[in-house]
mmCIF file of C-alpha atoms in Angstrom:
data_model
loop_
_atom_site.group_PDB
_atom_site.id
_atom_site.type_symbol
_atom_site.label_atom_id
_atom_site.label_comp_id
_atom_site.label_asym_id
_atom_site.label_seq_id
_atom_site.Cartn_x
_atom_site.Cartn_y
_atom_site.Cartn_z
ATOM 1 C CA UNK G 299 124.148 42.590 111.943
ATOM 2 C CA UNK G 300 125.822 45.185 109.607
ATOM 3 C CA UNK G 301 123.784 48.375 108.918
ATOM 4 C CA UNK G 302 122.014 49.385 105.585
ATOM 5 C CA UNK G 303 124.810 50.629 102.839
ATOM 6 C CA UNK G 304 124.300 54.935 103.414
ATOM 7 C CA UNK G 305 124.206 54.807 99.517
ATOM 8 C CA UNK G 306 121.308 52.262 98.694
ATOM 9 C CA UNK G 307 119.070 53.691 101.857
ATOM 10 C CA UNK G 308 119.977 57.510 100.073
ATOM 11 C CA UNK G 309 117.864 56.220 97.112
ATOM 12 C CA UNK G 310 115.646 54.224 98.589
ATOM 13 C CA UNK G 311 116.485 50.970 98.018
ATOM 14 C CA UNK G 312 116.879 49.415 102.211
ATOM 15 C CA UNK G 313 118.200 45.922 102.173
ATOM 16 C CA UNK G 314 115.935 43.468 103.978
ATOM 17 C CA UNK G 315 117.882 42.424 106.362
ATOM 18 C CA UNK G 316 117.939 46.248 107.590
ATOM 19 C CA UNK G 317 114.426 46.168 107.351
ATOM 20 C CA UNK G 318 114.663 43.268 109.645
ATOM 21 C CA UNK G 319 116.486 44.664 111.756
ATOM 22 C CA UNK G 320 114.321 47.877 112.568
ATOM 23 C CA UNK G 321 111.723 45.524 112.578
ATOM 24 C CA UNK G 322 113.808 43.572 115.769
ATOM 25 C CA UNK G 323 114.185 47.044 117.629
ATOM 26 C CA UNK G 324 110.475 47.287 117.365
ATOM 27 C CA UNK G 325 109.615 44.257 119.356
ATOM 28 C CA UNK G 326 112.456 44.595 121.473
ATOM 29 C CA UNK G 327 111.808 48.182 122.388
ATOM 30 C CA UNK G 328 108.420 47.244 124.417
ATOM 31 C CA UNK G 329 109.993 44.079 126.255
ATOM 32 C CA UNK G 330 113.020 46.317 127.472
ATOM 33 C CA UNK G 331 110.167 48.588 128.853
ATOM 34 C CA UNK G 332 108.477 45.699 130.811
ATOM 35 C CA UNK G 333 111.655 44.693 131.795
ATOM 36 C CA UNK G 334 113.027 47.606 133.418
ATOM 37 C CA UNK G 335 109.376 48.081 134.765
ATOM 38 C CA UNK G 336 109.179 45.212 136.881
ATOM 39 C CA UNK G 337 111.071 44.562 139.533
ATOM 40 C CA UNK G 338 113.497 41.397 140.529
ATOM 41 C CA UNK G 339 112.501 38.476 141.494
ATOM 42 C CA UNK G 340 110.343 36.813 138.992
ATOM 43 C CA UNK G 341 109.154 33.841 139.194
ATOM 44 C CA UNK G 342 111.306 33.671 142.925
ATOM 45 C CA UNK G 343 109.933 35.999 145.139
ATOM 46 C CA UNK G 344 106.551 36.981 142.929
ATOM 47 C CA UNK G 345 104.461 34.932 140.461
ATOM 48 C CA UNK G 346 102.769 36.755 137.194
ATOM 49 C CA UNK G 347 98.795 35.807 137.652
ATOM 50 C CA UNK G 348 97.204 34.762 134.021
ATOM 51 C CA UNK G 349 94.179 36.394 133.601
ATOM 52 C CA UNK G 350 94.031 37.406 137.335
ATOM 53 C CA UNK G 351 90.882 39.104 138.366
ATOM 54 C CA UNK G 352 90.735 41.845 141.530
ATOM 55 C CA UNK G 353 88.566 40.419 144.483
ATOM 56 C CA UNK G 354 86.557 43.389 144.512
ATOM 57 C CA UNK G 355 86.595 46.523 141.556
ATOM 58 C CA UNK G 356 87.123 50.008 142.808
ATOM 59 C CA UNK G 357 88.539 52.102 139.935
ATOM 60 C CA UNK G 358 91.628 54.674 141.288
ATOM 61 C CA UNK G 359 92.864 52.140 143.853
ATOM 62 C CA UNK G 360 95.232 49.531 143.957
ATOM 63 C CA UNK G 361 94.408 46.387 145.800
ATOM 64 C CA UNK G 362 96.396 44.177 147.924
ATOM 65 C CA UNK G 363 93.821 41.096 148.720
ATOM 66 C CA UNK G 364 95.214 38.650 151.644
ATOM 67 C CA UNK G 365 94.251 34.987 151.157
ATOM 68 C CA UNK G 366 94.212 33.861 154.866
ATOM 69 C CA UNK G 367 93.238 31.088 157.599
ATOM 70 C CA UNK G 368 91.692 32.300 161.104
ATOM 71 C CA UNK G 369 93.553 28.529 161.789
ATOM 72 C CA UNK G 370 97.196 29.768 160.477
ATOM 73 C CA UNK G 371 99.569 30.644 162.790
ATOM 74 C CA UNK G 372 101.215 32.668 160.664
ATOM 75 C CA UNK G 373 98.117 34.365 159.166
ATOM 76 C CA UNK G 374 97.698 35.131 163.071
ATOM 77 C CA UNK G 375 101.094 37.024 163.368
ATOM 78 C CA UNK G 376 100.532 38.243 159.738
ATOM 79 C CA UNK G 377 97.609 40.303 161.004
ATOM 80 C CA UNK G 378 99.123 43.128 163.130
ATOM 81 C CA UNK G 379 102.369 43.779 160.664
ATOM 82 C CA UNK G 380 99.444 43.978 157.771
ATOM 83 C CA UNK G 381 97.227 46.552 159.777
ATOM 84 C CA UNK G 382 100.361 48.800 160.643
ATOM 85 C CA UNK G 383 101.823 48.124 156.828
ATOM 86 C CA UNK G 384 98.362 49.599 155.553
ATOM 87 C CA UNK G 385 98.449 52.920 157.687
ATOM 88 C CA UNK G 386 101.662 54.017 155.883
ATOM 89 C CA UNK G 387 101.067 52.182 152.487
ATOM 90 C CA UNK G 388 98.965 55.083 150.758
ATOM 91 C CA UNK G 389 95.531 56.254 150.642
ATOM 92 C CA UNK G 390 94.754 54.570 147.113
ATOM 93 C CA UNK G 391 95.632 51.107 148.600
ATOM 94 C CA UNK G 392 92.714 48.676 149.247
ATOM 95 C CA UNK G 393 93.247 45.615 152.023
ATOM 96 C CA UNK G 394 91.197 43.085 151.329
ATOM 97 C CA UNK G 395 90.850 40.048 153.343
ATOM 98 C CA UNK G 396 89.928 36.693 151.446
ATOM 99 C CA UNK G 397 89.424 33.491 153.750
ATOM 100 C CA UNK G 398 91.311 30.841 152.249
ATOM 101 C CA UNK G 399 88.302 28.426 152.040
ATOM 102 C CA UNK G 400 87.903 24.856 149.700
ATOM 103 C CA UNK G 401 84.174 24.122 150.912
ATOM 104 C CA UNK G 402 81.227 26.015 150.982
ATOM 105 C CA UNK G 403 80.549 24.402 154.821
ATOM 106 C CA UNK G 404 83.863 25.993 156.264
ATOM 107 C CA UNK G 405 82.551 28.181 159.186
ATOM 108 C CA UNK G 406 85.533 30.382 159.333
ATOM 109 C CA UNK G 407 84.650 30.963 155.859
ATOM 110 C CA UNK G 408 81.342 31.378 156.540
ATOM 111 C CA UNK G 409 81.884 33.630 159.745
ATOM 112 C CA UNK G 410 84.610 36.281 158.220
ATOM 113 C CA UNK G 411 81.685 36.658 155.183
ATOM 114 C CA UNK G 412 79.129 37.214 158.558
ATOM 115 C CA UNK G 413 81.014 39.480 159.810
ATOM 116 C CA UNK G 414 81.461 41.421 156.731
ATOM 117 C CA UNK G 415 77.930 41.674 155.690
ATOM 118 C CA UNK G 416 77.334 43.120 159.526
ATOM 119 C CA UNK G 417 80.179 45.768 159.363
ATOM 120 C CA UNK G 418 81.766 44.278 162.021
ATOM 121 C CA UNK G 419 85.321 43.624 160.023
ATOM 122 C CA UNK G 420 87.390 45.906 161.816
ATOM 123 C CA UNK G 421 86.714 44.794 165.364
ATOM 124 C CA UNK G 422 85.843 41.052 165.168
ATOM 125 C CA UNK G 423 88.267 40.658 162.476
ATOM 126 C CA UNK G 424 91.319 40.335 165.119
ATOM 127 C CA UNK G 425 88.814 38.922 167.779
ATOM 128 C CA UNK G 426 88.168 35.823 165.786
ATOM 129 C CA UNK G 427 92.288 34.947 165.476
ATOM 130 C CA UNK G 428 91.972 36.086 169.210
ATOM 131 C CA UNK G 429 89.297 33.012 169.976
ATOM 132 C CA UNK G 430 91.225 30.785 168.073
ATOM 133 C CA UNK G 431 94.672 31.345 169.476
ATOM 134 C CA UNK G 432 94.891 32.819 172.672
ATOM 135 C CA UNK G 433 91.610 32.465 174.296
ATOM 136 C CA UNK G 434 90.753 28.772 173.233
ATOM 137 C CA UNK G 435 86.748 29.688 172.451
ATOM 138 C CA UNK G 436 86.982 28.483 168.988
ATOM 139 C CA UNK G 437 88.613 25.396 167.964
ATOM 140 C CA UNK G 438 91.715 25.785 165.252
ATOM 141 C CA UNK G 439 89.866 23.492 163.077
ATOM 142 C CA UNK G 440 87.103 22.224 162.330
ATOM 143 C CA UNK G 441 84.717 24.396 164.060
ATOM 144 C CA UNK G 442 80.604 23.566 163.561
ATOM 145 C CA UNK G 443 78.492 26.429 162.063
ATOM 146 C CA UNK G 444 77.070 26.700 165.789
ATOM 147 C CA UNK G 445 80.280 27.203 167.164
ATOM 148 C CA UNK G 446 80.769 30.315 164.854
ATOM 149 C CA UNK G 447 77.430 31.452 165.809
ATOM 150 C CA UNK G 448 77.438 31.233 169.503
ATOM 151 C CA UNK G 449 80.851 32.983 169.403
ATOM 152 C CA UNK G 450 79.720 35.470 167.440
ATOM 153 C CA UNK G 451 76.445 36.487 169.516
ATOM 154 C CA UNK G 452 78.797 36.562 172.544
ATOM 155 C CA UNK G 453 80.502 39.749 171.136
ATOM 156 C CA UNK G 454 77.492 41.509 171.192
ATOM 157 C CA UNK G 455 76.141 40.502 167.073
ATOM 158 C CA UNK G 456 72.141 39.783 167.210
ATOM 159 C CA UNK G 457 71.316 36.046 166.693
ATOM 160 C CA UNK G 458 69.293 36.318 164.398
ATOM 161 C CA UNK G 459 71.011 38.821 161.733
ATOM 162 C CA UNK G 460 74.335 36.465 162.919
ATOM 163 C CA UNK G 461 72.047 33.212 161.294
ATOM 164 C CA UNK G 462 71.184 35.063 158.548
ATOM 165 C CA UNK G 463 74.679 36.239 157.847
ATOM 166 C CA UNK G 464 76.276 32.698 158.083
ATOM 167 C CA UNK G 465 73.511 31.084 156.000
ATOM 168 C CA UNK G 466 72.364 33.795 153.427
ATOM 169 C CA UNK G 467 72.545 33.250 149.288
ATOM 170 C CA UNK G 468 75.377 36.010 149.565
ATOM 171 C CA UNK G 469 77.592 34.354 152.034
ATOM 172 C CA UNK G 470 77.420 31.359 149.817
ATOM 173 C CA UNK G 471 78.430 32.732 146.723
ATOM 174 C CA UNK G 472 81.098 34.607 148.101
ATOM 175 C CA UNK G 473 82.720 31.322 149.775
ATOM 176 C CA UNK G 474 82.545 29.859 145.882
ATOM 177 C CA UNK G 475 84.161 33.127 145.048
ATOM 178 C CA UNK G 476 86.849 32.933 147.641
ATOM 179 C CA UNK G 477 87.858 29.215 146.567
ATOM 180 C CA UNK G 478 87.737 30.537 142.709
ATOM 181 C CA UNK G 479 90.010 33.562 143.537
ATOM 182 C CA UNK G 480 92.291 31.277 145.546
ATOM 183 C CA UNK G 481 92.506 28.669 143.174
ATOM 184 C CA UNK G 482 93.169 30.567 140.031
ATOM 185 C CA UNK G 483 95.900 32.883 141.560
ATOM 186 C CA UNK G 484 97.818 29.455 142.649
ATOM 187 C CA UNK G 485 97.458 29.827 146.509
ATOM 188 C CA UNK G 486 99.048 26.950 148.011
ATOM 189 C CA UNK G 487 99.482 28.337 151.639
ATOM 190 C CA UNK G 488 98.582 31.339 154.153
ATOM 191 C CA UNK G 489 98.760 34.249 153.952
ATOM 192 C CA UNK G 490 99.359 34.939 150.622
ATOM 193 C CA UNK G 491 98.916 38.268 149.211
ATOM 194 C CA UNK G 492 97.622 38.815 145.451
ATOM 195 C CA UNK G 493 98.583 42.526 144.108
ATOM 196 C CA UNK G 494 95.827 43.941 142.215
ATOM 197 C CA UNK G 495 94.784 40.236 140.911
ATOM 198 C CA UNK G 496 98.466 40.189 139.299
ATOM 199 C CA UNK G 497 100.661 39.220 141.017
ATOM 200 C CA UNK G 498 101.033 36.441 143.629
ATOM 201 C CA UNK G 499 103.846 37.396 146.646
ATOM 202 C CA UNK G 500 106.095 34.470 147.633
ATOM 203 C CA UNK G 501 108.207 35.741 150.117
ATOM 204 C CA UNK G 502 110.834 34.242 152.413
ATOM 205 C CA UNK G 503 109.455 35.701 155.302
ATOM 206 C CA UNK G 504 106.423 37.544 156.627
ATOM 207 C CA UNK G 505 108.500 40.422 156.161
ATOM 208 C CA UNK G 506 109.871 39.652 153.209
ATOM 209 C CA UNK G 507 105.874 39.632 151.657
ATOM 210 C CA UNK G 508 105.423 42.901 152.735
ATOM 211 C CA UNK G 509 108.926 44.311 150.995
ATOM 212 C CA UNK G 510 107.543 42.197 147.601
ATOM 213 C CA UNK G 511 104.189 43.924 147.661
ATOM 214 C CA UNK G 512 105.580 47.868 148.224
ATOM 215 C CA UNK G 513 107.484 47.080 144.836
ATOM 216 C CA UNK G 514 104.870 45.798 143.239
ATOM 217 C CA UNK G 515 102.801 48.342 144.276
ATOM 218 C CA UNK G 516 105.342 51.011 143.328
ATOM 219 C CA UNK G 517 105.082 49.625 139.620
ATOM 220 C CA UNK G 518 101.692 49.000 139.263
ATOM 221 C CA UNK G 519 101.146 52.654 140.510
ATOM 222 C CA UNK G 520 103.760 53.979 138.359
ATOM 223 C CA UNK G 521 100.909 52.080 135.049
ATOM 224 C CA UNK G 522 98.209 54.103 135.968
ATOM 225 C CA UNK G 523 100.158 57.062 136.183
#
């Protein structure tokens, strides 16, 4: 598109396809930005959530949830690349662990939420994919809500906060919670990760998640600078 004659702009007098034309660079101008902001691999190796929702607010942070399955095998060799990726990932990064879960009766579900509400994250958190896959003491599927609870009391948890943890108002709504969050950011395996409620990873590879999320990361702390 030709530019404005120097003559008619001198006086005042723009054509309106120049007018047009500035008007072009305007809209262009902000989707260059975006585009040079984000990082390869759209739609491939990361999916843009709609509307997408944090698991859990903390202002200042940045929050990488993991949508996993005490069941998965991979979620299972997931968990010690994820712990080690966290130490070096930065202090303003949040892991949060979300059990994949589609009915409020799922005692995995159920007994990550337990475990939770007791403080207990950090050590039964690997004991649990422990029981499941090397030590046989929970089935990989379809374990009973007494199952869960006699596992749990045999690391040490009292019965009865353990019952009241697996049962309570709380642990139910956050199972509905869990299936919402899952649902709406298009999980259709484990693990998945979910960047700040943004963006859902799709890599190759375990590995390959893990390389997907430090870019994402990179741009979404690069926003709030």
């Amino acid at each position: 598109m030709p530019l404005p004659d120097p003559a008619l702009a001198s006086h005042g007098r723009t054509p309106m396809r120049a007018r047009l034309f500035a008007l072009c660079l305007l809209w262009l101008l902000p989707l260059a930005a975006l585009a040079q902001a984000m990082p390869p691999g759209m739609g491939i190796e990361y999916i843009p959530i709609s509307d997408g929702k944090r698991w859990s607010e903390e202002p200042g942070t940045i929050e990488v949830a993991e949508v996993f399955a005490y069941g998965c095998s991979h979620c299972d060799d997931f968990h010690p690349m994820l712990t080690a990726w966290k130490r070096r990932a930065g202090d303003d990064l949040r892991l949060r662990y979300v059990p994949a879960v589609w009915s409020t009766d799922d005692a995995y579900g159920r007994g990550y939420f337990a475990i939770e509400a007791l403080g207990r994250v950090a050590e039964l958190h690997p004991r649990l994919f422990d029981a499941v896959h090397r030590e046989g003491s929970l089935p990989g599927r379809g374990a009973s809500l007494q199952e869960m609870a006699t596992f749990l009391v045999a690391q040490g948890l009292d019965p009865a906060q353990v019952r009241t943890a697996l049962t309570s108002a709380d642990t139910t709504a956050k199972m509905n919670a869990a299936k919402a969050f899952a649902v709406h950011a298009g999980v259709r395996g484990t693990p998945t990760l979910i960047i700040n409620g943004k963006y859902r990873v799709q890599g190759a590879s375990l590995e390959e998640s893990l390389r997907i999320a430090d870019a994402l990361i990179a741009v979404e702390r690069a926003a709030a600078r």
